[in-house]
Coordinates of C-alpha atoms in Angstrom, one line a residue:
M1 CA 133.6 214.9 35.6
E2 CA 129.8 214.4 35.7
Q3 CA 127.8 216.4 38.1
N4 CA 125.5 214.7 40.5
I5 CA 121.7 214.9 40.2
I6 CA 121.4 217.5 43.0
E7 CA 123.8 219.9 41.4
R8 CA 122.4 219.4 37.9
N9 CA 118.8 220.2 38.7
F10 CA 118.0 223.6 40.2
V11 CA 114.6 222.6 41.6
V12 CA 116.1 219.6 43.5
S13 CA 118.9 221.7 44.8
F14 CA 116.5 224.4 46.0
L15 CA 114.2 221.9 47.7
L16 CA 117.1 220.2 49.4
G17 CA 118.5 223.5 50.6
L18 CA 115.0 224.6 51.9
G19 CA 114.7 221.2 53.6
V20 CA 118.0 221.6 55.4
I21 CA 117.2 225.1 56.5
M22 CA 113.8 223.9 57.8
M23 CA 115.5 221.1 59.7
M24 CA 118.0 223.5 61.2
A25 CA 115.1 225.7 62.5
F26 CA 113.1 222.7 63.8
V27 CA 116.0 221.0 65.6
G28 CA 117.2 224.4 67.0
E29 CA 113.7 225.1 68.3
R30 CA 113.4 221.7 69.9
L31 CA 116.7 222.1 71.6
A32 CA 115.9 225.6 72.7
I33 CA 112.7 224.5 74.3
G34 CA 114.5 221.7 76.1
L35 CA 117.1 224.1 77.4
L36 CA 114.5 226.7 78.5
E37 CA 112.7 224.0 80.5
Y38 CA 115.9 223.3 82.4
G39 CA 116.3 227.0 83.1
V40 CA 119.5 227.5 81.1
P41 CA 120.2 231.2 80.8
Y42 CA 120.1 232.3 77.1
G43 CA 118.8 228.7 76.4
E44 CA 116.8 229.9 73.4
W45 CA 119.8 231.4 71.6
I46 CA 122.2 228.5 72.6
G47 CA 119.7 225.9 71.5
V48 CA 119.0 227.4 68.2
G49 CA 122.7 227.9 67.5
I50 CA 123.8 224.4 68.5
G51 CA 120.8 222.7 66.8
A52 CA 121.5 224.6 63.5
I53 CA 125.2 223.8 63.6
A54 CA 124.6 220.1 64.4
V55 CA 122.1 219.7 61.4
F56 CA 124.5 221.6 59.1
I57 CA 127.5 219.4 60.1
A58 CA 125.4 216.2 59.7
F59 CA 124.1 217.3 56.3
A60 CA 127.6 218.4 55.1
A61 CA 129.1 215.0 56.1
V62 CA 126.3 213.0 54.3
Y63 CA 126.4 215.2 51.2
T64 CA 130.2 215.1 50.9
R65 CA 130.1 211.3 51.1
F66 CA 127.3 211.2 48.5
D67 CA 129.1 213.6 46.1
S68 CA 132.5 211.7 46.5
V69 CA 131.0 208.4 45.3
Y70 CA 128.8 209.8 42.6
G71 CA 129.7 208.6 39.1
Y72 CA 131.9 205.7 40.2
P73 CA 130.9 202.1 39.4
I74 CA 128.9 200.3 42.1
A75 CA 131.9 198.2 43.1
R76 CA 134.0 201.3 43.9
S77 CA 131.3 203.2 45.7
K78 CA 130.9 200.9 48.7
L79 CA 132.3 202.0 52.0
V80 CA 135.7 200.2 52.0
R81 CA 138.6 201.1 54.2
P82 CA 141.8 201.7 52.3
A83 CA 144.6 199.2 53.0
A84 CA 146.7 202.0 54.5
W85 CA 144.2 202.4 57.4
A86 CA 144.5 198.8 58.5

């Protein structure tokens, strides 16, 4: 099976990983600042943890969907519900 473009190219893979890590830090920081403003105890740690986990889950969901449709013809790659789900 053919690899997708992200897994084939080291530079793209590295930059995508770096971007995800930076977004985890940014979202965690923003959430931590918001929690600290409301006076939540340990808000800094809680915000960073929840923000990083949320970004990671969102990225994992998008990347899994991207990887699952890679290499299929255009007609099969559209988001279509299987008949069994109807």
